[in-house]
XYZ file of N, CA and C in Angstrom:
684
model
N 29.581 33.102 1.049
C 30.278 31.990 0.458
C 30.686 32.455 -1.083
N 31.854 31.686 -1.651
C 32.034 32.028 -3.181
C 32.358 30.792 -3.701
N 32.057 30.721 -5.075
C 32.505 29.622 -5.753
C 34.059 29.577 -6.463
N 34.926 30.640 -6.040
C 35.804 31.057 -6.636
C 36.912 29.641 -6.437
N 37.487 29.426 -7.449
C 38.514 27.835 -7.501
C 39.488 28.479 -6.948
N 39.939 29.823 -6.805
C 41.162 30.434 -6.338
C 41.282 30.199 -4.661
N 40.141 30.118 -3.984
C 40.256 29.909 -2.495
C 40.827 28.208 -2.352
N 42.124 28.253 -1.968
C 42.829 26.813 -1.513
C 42.539 25.960 -3.043
N 42.783 26.483 -3.844
C 42.493 26.008 -5.337
C 43.686 24.863 -5.305
N 44.555 24.922 -4.974
C 45.865 23.851 -5.336
C 45.227 22.881 -4.226
N 44.830 23.128 -3.145
C 44.764 22.005 -1.941
C 43.248 21.408 -2.262
N 42.440 22.293 -2.800
C 41.625 21.150 -3.543
C 41.583 20.321 -4.640
N 42.664 20.656 -5.345
C 43.015 19.727 -6.469
C 43.918 18.641 -5.539
N 44.457 19.013 -4.919
C 45.118 17.933 -3.940
C 44.477 16.754 -3.163
N 43.392 17.157 -2.547
C 42.398 16.388 -2.220
C 41.684 15.462 -2.965
N 41.549 15.993 -4.295
C 40.835 15.309 -5.242
C 42.121 14.151 -5.779
N 43.090 14.654 -6.036
C 44.511 13.701 -6.478
C 44.258 12.660 -5.371
N 44.524 12.781 -4.115
C 44.272 11.676 -3.197
C 43.248 10.607 -3.112
N 41.961 11.476 -2.885
C 40.913 10.511 -3.651
C 41.089 9.458 -4.808
N 41.425 10.051 -5.653
C 41.621 9.092 -6.612
C 42.464 7.932 -6.723
N 43.875 8.465 -5.892
C 44.387 7.383 -5.737
C 44.353 6.394 -4.497
N 43.805 6.980 -3.446
C 42.960 6.065 -2.433
C 42.090 5.003 -3.333
N 41.294 5.409 -4.049
C 40.240 4.501 -5.196
C 41.229 3.929 -5.596
N 42.199 4.154 -6.393
C 42.727 3.105 -7.359
C 43.494 2.115 -6.174
N 43.986 2.149 -5.286
C 44.687 1.249 -4.349
C 43.498 0.773 -3.626
N 42.061 0.732 -3.966
C 41.375 -0.199 -3.224
C 40.802 0.022 -1.835
N 41.032 1.488 -1.503
C 40.622 1.939 -0.232
C 39.145 2.590 0.004
N 38.920 3.090 -1.227
C 37.696 3.835 -1.323
C 36.823 3.037 -1.868
N 35.542 3.024 -1.666
C 34.395 2.543 -2.811
C 33.257 3.420 -2.742
N 32.832 3.975 -3.752
C 31.534 4.435 -4.412
C 31.885 6.092 -3.443
N 30.644 6.378 -2.522
C 30.763 7.656 -1.800
C 31.050 7.410 -0.417
N 31.640 6.294 -0.023
C 32.133 6.006 1.059
C 33.695 6.522 1.429
N 33.584 7.241 2.704
C 34.771 7.821 2.827
C 35.055 9.480 2.778
N 36.147 9.976 3.180
C 36.504 11.484 3.192
C 37.497 11.875 3.504
N 38.157 12.904 2.636
C 39.556 13.284 2.807
C 39.583 14.893 2.867
N 40.284 15.517 4.171
C 40.550 16.930 3.747
C 41.804 17.274 4.273
N 42.257 18.551 4.069
C 43.170 19.205 4.283
C 43.523 20.677 4.990
N 44.153 20.571 5.876
C 44.075 22.298 6.304
C 45.079 23.481 5.884
N 44.775 24.572 6.117
C 45.507 25.397 5.499
C 45.028 26.588 6.561
N 45.853 26.848 7.650
C 45.516 27.743 8.684
C 44.344 27.671 9.283
N 43.171 28.727 8.836
C 42.275 28.546 9.464
C 41.166 27.783 8.339
N 41.165 27.637 7.652
C 40.457 26.778 6.517
C 40.935 25.640 6.198
N 39.988 24.606 5.595
C 39.856 23.534 5.115
C 39.090 22.829 4.047
N 40.053 22.481 3.532
C 39.378 21.750 2.205
C 38.828 20.199 2.174
N 37.834 19.987 2.080
C 37.199 18.638 2.284
C 36.105 17.991 1.381
N 36.078 16.870 1.094
C 35.302 16.121 0.050
C 33.851 16.807 0.317
N 32.946 16.530 -0.526
C 31.694 16.956 -0.329
C 30.928 15.556 -0.374
N 29.537 15.608 0.333
C 28.899 14.529 0.728
C 28.277 13.733 -0.647
N 28.437 13.118 -0.870
C 27.731 12.329 -1.852
C 28.213 12.194 -2.988
N 29.801 12.514 -3.441
C 30.579 12.396 -4.346
C 31.296 10.806 -4.482
N 31.414 10.768 -5.877
C 31.957 9.162 -6.122
C 33.678 9.657 -5.986
N 34.232 9.061 -4.991
C 35.380 9.670 -4.501
C 36.561 9.264 -5.635
N 36.305 7.901 -6.135
C 37.405 7.597 -7.046
C 37.646 8.243 -8.314
N 36.580 9.010 -8.598
C 36.633 10.167 -9.689
C 36.472 11.472 -9.293
N 36.651 11.582 -8.092
C 36.593 13.187 -7.721
C 37.075 14.091 -8.136
N 36.651 15.308 -8.458
C 37.047 16.472 -9.189
C 37.071 17.592 -8.364
N 38.147 18.416 -8.506
C 38.648 19.330 -7.542
C 37.634 20.515 -7.387
N 36.488 20.538 -8.277
C 35.207 21.355 -7.969
C 34.153 20.445 -7.099
N 34.618 19.218 -6.378
C 33.815 18.513 -5.598
C 34.471 18.642 -4.307
N 35.366 19.367 -4.014
C 36.037 19.643 -2.903
C 35.288 21.035 -2.248
N 34.827 21.238 -1.027
C 34.530 22.398 -0.485
C 35.328 22.897 0.576
N 35.400 24.221 0.686
C 36.397 24.922 1.631
C 35.717 25.473 2.750
N 35.797 24.855 3.884
C 35.267 25.924 4.992
C 36.049 26.229 6.131
N 35.712 27.058 7.130
C 36.356 27.261 8.302
C 36.234 26.476 9.499
N 37.027 26.689 10.355
C 36.997 25.796 11.795
C 35.873 25.429 12.255
N 34.709 26.347 12.193
C 33.486 26.353 12.814
C 32.683 25.847 11.683
N 32.879 25.155 10.452
C 32.356 24.749 9.611
C 31.352 25.266 8.373
N 31.742 26.475 8.500
C 31.068 27.440 7.783
C 31.663 27.328 6.159
N 30.679 27.522 5.362
C 31.064 27.059 3.813
C 32.015 28.422 3.519
N 33.207 28.417 2.895
C 33.770 29.624 2.524
C 33.824 29.695 0.892
N 34.400 28.424 0.477
C 34.007 28.311 -1.272
C 33.606 26.629 -1.646
N 32.746 26.845 -2.655
C 32.402 25.782 -3.273
C 30.871 25.473 -3.305
N 30.591 24.766 -4.157
C 28.772 24.820 -4.162
C 28.042 23.715 -3.552
N 28.816 22.721 -3.269
C 28.370 21.405 -2.449
C 28.385 21.510 -1.248
N 27.508 20.730 -0.234
C 27.429 20.419 1.182
C 28.837 19.727 1.282
N 29.495 20.153 2.471
C 30.713 18.967 2.807
C 30.289 17.719 3.566
N 31.269 16.849 3.379
C 30.620 15.471 3.980
C 30.203 15.685 5.208
N 29.295 14.202 5.491
C 28.645 14.392 6.913
C 29.285 13.879 8.082
N 30.507 13.640 7.735
C 31.814 13.551 8.841
C 32.566 15.127 9.220
N 31.794 15.809 8.453
C 33.079 17.089 8.768
C 33.138 17.572 9.837
N 32.202 17.229 11.439
C 32.525 17.692 12.751
C 33.804 16.517 13.082
N 33.723 15.175 12.659
C 34.968 14.367 12.809
C 36.131 15.342 12.318
N 35.841 15.347 11.295
C 37.533 16.235 10.686
C 37.991 17.434 11.389
N 36.860 18.309 11.511
C 37.222 19.789 12.406
C 37.877 19.243 13.893
N 37.095 18.308 14.214
C 37.389 17.808 15.943
C 38.858 17.310 15.962
N 39.361 16.530 14.811
C 41.036 16.153 14.651
C 41.519 17.439 14.515
N 41.542 18.385 13.606
C 42.146 19.147 13.760
C 42.048 20.400 15.046
N 41.283 20.540 15.300
C 41.089 21.499 16.654
C 41.876 20.728 17.791
N 41.697 19.392 18.001
C 42.315 18.726 19.040
C 43.859 18.482 18.873
N 44.296 18.139 17.989
C 45.498 17.530 17.587
C 46.380 18.491 16.590
N 45.830 19.665 16.361
C 46.540 20.451 15.162
C 47.021 19.848 13.936
N 46.806 18.849 13.298
C 47.191 17.904 12.265
C 47.180 18.638 11.148
N 47.400 18.487 10.162
C 47.531 19.029 8.774
C 46.649 18.569 7.732
N 46.122 17.257 7.797
C 45.239 16.182 6.652
C 44.895 15.408 7.715
N 43.621 14.967 7.053
C 42.771 13.785 7.586
C 42.045 12.807 6.011
N 42.268 11.376 6.405
C 41.656 10.744 5.575
C 41.059 9.762 6.315
N 39.627 9.547 5.790
C 39.027 8.329 6.661
C 38.250 7.427 5.387
N 38.486 6.344 5.604
C 38.102 5.309 4.253
C 37.145 4.044 5.226
N 36.865 3.513 3.909
C 35.805 2.064 4.369
C 36.972 0.533 3.806
N 38.170 1.242 4.245
C 39.262 0.098 3.692
C 38.868 -1.325 3.810
N 38.934 -2.209 3.214
C 38.282 -3.686 3.274
C 38.856 -4.093 4.577
N 40.207 -4.276 4.616
C 40.837 -5.114 5.921
C 40.704 -4.421 7.140
N 40.701 -2.980 7.135
C 40.533 -2.219 7.994
C 39.171 -2.244 8.926
N 38.301 -2.320 7.648
C 36.998 -2.403 8.103
C 36.458 -3.737 8.894
N 36.953 -4.890 8.234
C 37.314 -6.122 8.727
C 37.780 -6.534 10.241
N 38.704 -6.005 10.304
C 39.400 -6.248 11.601
C 38.772 -5.244 12.885
N 37.845 -4.173 12.097
C 37.035 -3.317 13.317
C 35.948 -4.244 13.713
N 35.757 -5.478 13.123
C 34.445 -6.054 13.280
C 34.748 -6.823 14.391
N 35.901 -7.295 14.974
C 36.195 -8.341 15.926
C 37.455 -7.919 16.698
N 38.354 -7.057 16.353
C 39.286 -6.532 17.450
C 39.054 -5.352 18.510
N 39.548 -5.321 19.199
C 39.465 -4.071 20.647
C 40.363 -2.882 19.987
N 41.849 -3.782 19.329
C 42.807 -3.063 18.723
C 43.700 -3.862 18.173
N 44.328 -3.077 17.201
C 45.231 -3.825 16.237
C 46.868 -3.926 17.058
N 47.382 -4.748 17.490
C 48.310 -4.893 18.167
C 49.867 -4.626 17.034
N 50.895 -4.135 18.220
C 51.869 -3.634 17.202
C 52.441 -5.079 16.372
N 52.195 -5.659 15.649
C 52.936 -6.633 14.538
C 53.956 -6.759 14.095
N 54.257 -5.457 13.862
C 55.195 -4.810 12.746
C 55.825 -3.612 13.329
N 57.095 -3.529 13.131
C 57.747 -2.216 13.436
C 57.164 -0.970 12.310
N 56.679 -1.179 11.529
C 56.359 -0.356 10.695
C 54.942 0.752 11.569
N 54.527 -0.300 11.911
C 53.348 0.538 12.855
C 53.371 1.644 13.949
N 54.727 1.790 14.079
C 55.358 2.660 15.373
C 55.212 3.645 14.236
N 55.088 4.128 13.047
C 54.832 5.445 12.247
C 53.396 5.875 12.457
N 52.539 5.016 13.235
C 51.178 5.406 13.248
C 51.155 5.698 14.868
N 52.284 5.206 15.638
C 52.208 5.267 17.248
C 52.021 4.076 17.616
N 52.023 2.791 17.005
C 52.173 1.468 17.689
C 50.551 0.792 17.508
N 50.165 0.283 18.666
C 48.876 -0.360 18.720
C 48.034 0.752 18.160
N 47.013 -0.089 17.551
C 45.952 0.849 16.753
C 44.526 0.570 17.460
N 44.169 1.845 18.266
C 43.082 1.409 18.766
C 41.744 1.514 17.917
N 40.485 0.613 18.442
C 39.433 0.613 17.789
C 38.287 1.305 18.500
N 37.688 2.421 18.116
C 36.999 3.798 18.754
C 35.623 2.736 18.731
N 34.887 2.756 20.020
C 33.452 2.138 19.965
C 32.575 2.562 18.967
N 31.675 2.002 18.420
C 30.451 1.954 17.356
C 29.603 3.074 18.033
N 29.516 4.135 16.610
C 28.369 5.090 16.726
C 28.027 5.404 15.760
N 26.873 6.274 15.282
C 26.033 6.399 14.110
C 27.307 7.292 13.329
N 27.146 7.259 12.093
C 28.120 8.229 11.378
C 27.330 9.490 11.069
N 28.263 10.460 11.422
C 27.958 11.728 11.234
C 27.500 12.141 12.563
N 27.571 11.780 13.979
C 27.480 12.241 14.952
C 28.331 12.458 16.027
N 28.070 13.555 16.985
C 29.113 13.715 18.088
C 29.803 12.759 18.722
N 28.760 11.724 18.653
C 29.081 10.460 19.715
C 30.372 9.812 19.005
N 30.171 9.817 17.742
C 31.164 9.228 16.755
C 32.372 9.716 16.674
N 32.283 11.033 16.744
C 33.689 12.238 16.935
C 34.557 12.133 18.143
N 33.813 12.056 18.870
C 34.298 12.219 20.188
C 35.035 10.802 20.363
N 34.350 9.675 20.001
C 34.760 8.254 20.272
C 36.122 8.037 19.501
N 36.021 8.554 18.280
C 37.304 8.626 17.231
C 38.370 9.291 18.055
N 38.083 10.706 18.343
C 39.078 11.597 19.020
C 39.928 10.980 20.243
N 39.237 10.207 21.047
C 39.876 9.353 21.924
C 40.692 8.571 21.575
N 40.596 7.842 20.610
C 41.083 6.594 20.212
C 42.515 7.157 19.814
N 42.451 8.221 18.971
C 43.679 8.887 18.323
C 44.542 9.540 19.438
N 44.280 9.441 20.807
C 45.377 9.858 21.702
C 46.376 9.558 21.509
N 47.799 10.124 20.893
C 49.015 9.556 21.152
C 49.167 8.857 19.709
N 48.241 8.909 18.591
C 48.334 7.906 17.725
C 47.921 8.893 16.469
N 48.193 8.238 15.146
C 48.333 8.892 13.799
C 46.589 8.157 13.254
N 46.231 7.075 13.943
C 45.127 6.156 13.210
C 44.563 5.630 14.271
N 43.416 5.469 13.967
C 42.499 4.531 14.608
C 41.512 3.893 13.565
N 41.004 2.439 13.903
C 40.003 1.853 13.433
C 38.819 2.104 14.228
N 37.651 2.428 13.329
C 36.155 2.576 13.763
C 35.329 1.510 13.839
N 34.847 0.911 15.038
C 33.956 -0.470 14.895
C 32.958 -0.220 13.758
N 32.921 -1.401 12.911
C 32.117 -1.600 12.469
C 31.683 -0.464 11.252
N 32.987 0.055 10.846
C 32.668 1.386 10.326
C 34.169 1.648 9.276
N 35.217 1.869 9.989
C 36.267 1.988 8.708
C 37.715 2.233 9.490
N 38.185 3.488 8.903
C 39.656 3.735 9.666
C 39.862 5.249 9.466
N 40.529 5.836 10.523
C 41.108 7.232 9.976
C 42.085 7.273 10.301
N 42.950 8.204 9.408
C 44.258 8.596 9.820
C 44.702 9.881 9.403
N 45.637 10.400 10.233
C 45.894 12.085 9.966
C 47.262 12.275 9.964
N 48.001 13.155 9.537
C 49.311 13.541 9.506
C 49.318 15.175 8.965
N 50.902 15.484 9.362
C 50.922 17.047 9.251
C 50.748 17.165 7.449
N 50.616 16.772 6.775
C 50.563 16.869 5.169
C 49.460 15.626 4.467
N 49.175 16.115 3.757
C 48.189 15.524 2.667
C 48.568 13.604 2.498
N 50.186 14.061 1.699
C 50.456 12.922 1.343
C 50.792 11.943 2.375
N 51.097 12.303 3.426
C 51.550 11.655 4.686
C 50.362 11.140 5.277
N 49.283 11.501 5.351
C 47.936 10.986 5.733
C 47.345 10.232 4.872
N 47.594 9.956 3.609
C 47.534 8.828 2.844
C 48.262 7.928 2.961
N 49.783 8.165 2.767
C 50.654 7.074 3.085
C 50.514 6.399 4.832
N 49.972 6.834 5.655
C 49.420 6.472 7.028
C 48.144 5.142 6.389
N 47.338 5.781 5.793
C 46.222 4.737 5.460
C 46.155 3.466 4.716
N 47.522 3.696 3.990
C 47.555 2.656 2.937
C 48.677 1.792 4.052
N 49.609 2.334 4.941
C 50.494 1.269 5.927
C 49.568 0.808 6.735
N 48.380 1.437 7.560
C 47.294 0.758 7.895
C 46.482 -0.222 7.483
N 46.241 -0.015 6.323
C 45.223 -1.318 5.355
C 46.509 -2.379 5.022
N 47.737 -1.971 4.970
C 48.543 -3.215 4.468
C 48.903 -4.221 6.136
N 49.003 -3.513 7.111
C 49.096 -3.989 8.376
C 48.053 -5.017 8.925
N 46.496 -4.338 8.611
C 45.459 -5.236 8.863
C 45.510 -6.382 7.861
N 45.749 -6.261 6.903
C 45.874 -7.369 5.740
C 46.951 -8.389 6.231
N 48.273 -7.850 6.981
C 49.206 -8.654 7.417
C 48.620 -9.463 8.514
N 48.183 -8.627 9.444
C 47.742 -9.264 10.774
C 46.484 -10.596 10.298
N 45.347 -9.959 9.344
C 44.521 -11.203 8.717
C 45.021 -12.434 8.134
N 46.045 -12.423 7.514
C 46.959 -13.285 7.194
C 47.659 -14.262 7.983
N 48.137 -13.569 9.074
C 48.777 -14.301 10.255
C 47.914 -14.936 10.746
N 46.809 -14.646 11.621
C 45.862 -14.817 12.087
C 45.208 -16.051 12.031
N 45.100 -16.321 10.360
C 44.640 -17.630 10.072
C 45.425 -18.998 10.290
N 46.499 -18.594 10.616
C 48.026 -19.664 11.091
C 47.825 -19.934 12.465
N 47.481 -18.819 13.145
C 47.494 -18.977 14.728
C 47.800 -17.443 15.274
N 47.791 -17.276 16.629
C 47.807 -15.828 17.394
C 49.213 -15.263 16.563
N 48.993 -14.117 16.144
C 50.194 -13.323 15.796
C 51.010 -12.771 17.155
N 52.513 -13.076 16.577
C 53.503 -12.658 17.779
C 53.220 -11.029 17.729
N 53.397 -10.800 19.063
C 53.406 -9.261 18.996
C 54.871 -8.330 19.420
N 55.019 -7.039 19.110
C 56.547 -6.784 19.642
C 55.991 -6.308 20.778
N 56.724 -6.224 21.532
C 56.504 -5.889 23.237
C 57.259 -4.607 23.153
N 57.122 -3.995 24.245
C 57.389 -2.494 24.543
C 59.004 -2.600 24.529
N 59.865 -3.163 24.819
C 61.516 -3.023 24.675
C 61.995 -3.016 23.359
N 60.793 -4.493 22.534
C 61.214 -4.229 21.308
C 60.889 -3.108 20.435
N 59.980 -2.478 20.966
C 59.534 -1.333 19.833
C 60.621 -0.119 20.139
N 60.939 -0.076 21.498
C 61.796 0.907 21.821
C 63.326 0.839 21.119
N 63.513 -0.473 20.860
C 65.017 -0.576 20.122
C 64.904 -0.061 19.045
N 63.679 -0.543 18.167
C 63.120 -0.203 16.804
C 63.331 1.443 17.070
N 62.759 2.305 17.402
C 62.851 3.488 17.730
C 64.073 4.061 18.040
N 64.875 3.661 18.642
C 66.455 3.827 18.750
C 67.124 3.669 17.768
N 66.936 2.480 16.966
C 67.801 2.022 15.484
C 67.320 3.078 14.643
N 66.170 3.447 14.431
C 65.612 4.066 13.322
C 66.064 5.610 13.463
N 66.030 6.175 14.768
C 66.932 7.447 15.037
C 68.196 7.629 14.829
N 68.924 6.388 15.174
C 70.247 6.379 14.967
C 70.622 6.356 13.393
N 69.841 5.689 12.925
C 70.035 5.613 11.388
C 69.281 6.285 10.031
N 68.627 7.431 11.025
C 68.068 8.356 10.096
C 66.734 7.198 8.840
N 66.052 6.510 9.673
C 65.733 5.337 9.070
C 64.563 5.988 8.046
N 64.465 5.470 6.466
C 63.233 5.818 6.174
C 63.779 6.946 5.033
N 64.798 7.199 4.982
C 65.704 8.234 4.262
C 66.452 7.500 3.221
N 66.958 8.381 1.954
C 67.908 7.808 1.437
C 69.457 8.261 1.744
N 70.568 7.693 1.900
C 71.711 7.908 2.225
C 72.469 8.156 1.010
N 73.666 8.829 0.565
C 74.193 8.712 -0.602
C 75.681 8.016 0.011
N 76.131 7.012 -1.034
C 77.322 6.567 -0.604
C 78.429 7.342 -0.389
N 79.401 7.552 0.906
C 80.639 8.437 0.705
C 81.462 8.197 -0.133
N 82.287 9.106 -0.899
C 83.090 9.038 -1.998
C 84.121 8.174 -1.711
N 84.482 7.933 -0.813
C 85.691 6.726 -0.281
C 84.946 5.238 -0.735
N 83.762 5.135 -0.422
C 83.027 3.900 -0.734
C 82.420 3.272 -1.975
N 82.546 4.716 -2.543
C 82.013 4.454 -4.183
C 83.676 4.096 -4.863
N 84.908 4.558 -4.608
C 85.917 4.149 -5.035
C 86.342 2.663 -5.096
N 85.874 2.135 -3.879
C 86.235 0.964 -3.405
C 85.158 0.016 -4.447
N 84.132 0.327 -4.639
C 83.223 -0.546 -5.467
C 83.438 -0.988 -6.834
C-alpha cells in the first residue's frame, strides 16, 4: 500500500470535484453517499466517514477490483462491494450513489419510477426500485445489481439512488437527471396520476433522437447563415 498521490492522482481529484458538485446541487448531505471512477483494474473511491461536499483528493482511496487498497491512508466507503459489483457486472467507468432527497422519498413509496419524460430514456427508461437491504451488505449489492439490468440508474428502497456511466461526468449527469425526474413525478402526483410514456412513444423518441443526433450542438450551414 502506498500513499503516493501519483496513483490515479487526476482521478482522485476528479472524484473529489464530483462530490463537491453533487453537494452543491443538494444531492449529498454529510457523509452519506459515495462516488468512484475506474481506470482499468483500479478504482478511485471516496473514503468512509468523509464529508462529501467538502471532499479533498487525499480523502479518495484507490483499490483494485478485489478491494485491496493500492493508495491512500483512509478506509474506503462501506459500499465498496456495491461499486465493485457494478464494475464487474456492467464494465462501466464510474458510479455515483447518493441519498438525494427526491430520489430517496420516492424509494419509500414506489416499486419503480415510470418513464414520465423522454429524458429518462437516457437512463434506460423506467427506473426500478431495488428491495431494501442493510447498507454495506452483499444482499444490498445483489439487489441493486439486479435492478440495474439494462439501466444506468436504480432507486434503493428506503435508502437512496445509484447511477453509473462510462465517465464520471456522465454518471454525475445521470444522478442529477434522476433527481430532477423524481421531483417532476412528485409534483405531478400531487395533482393526479402522472401520465406515462408507452412503449411506442418511447421508441419514437429513440428514433427521433438518433435521426437528429439529439443532445449535441449543430453548426448552421453557410447558406442558412447568409439568409439570416
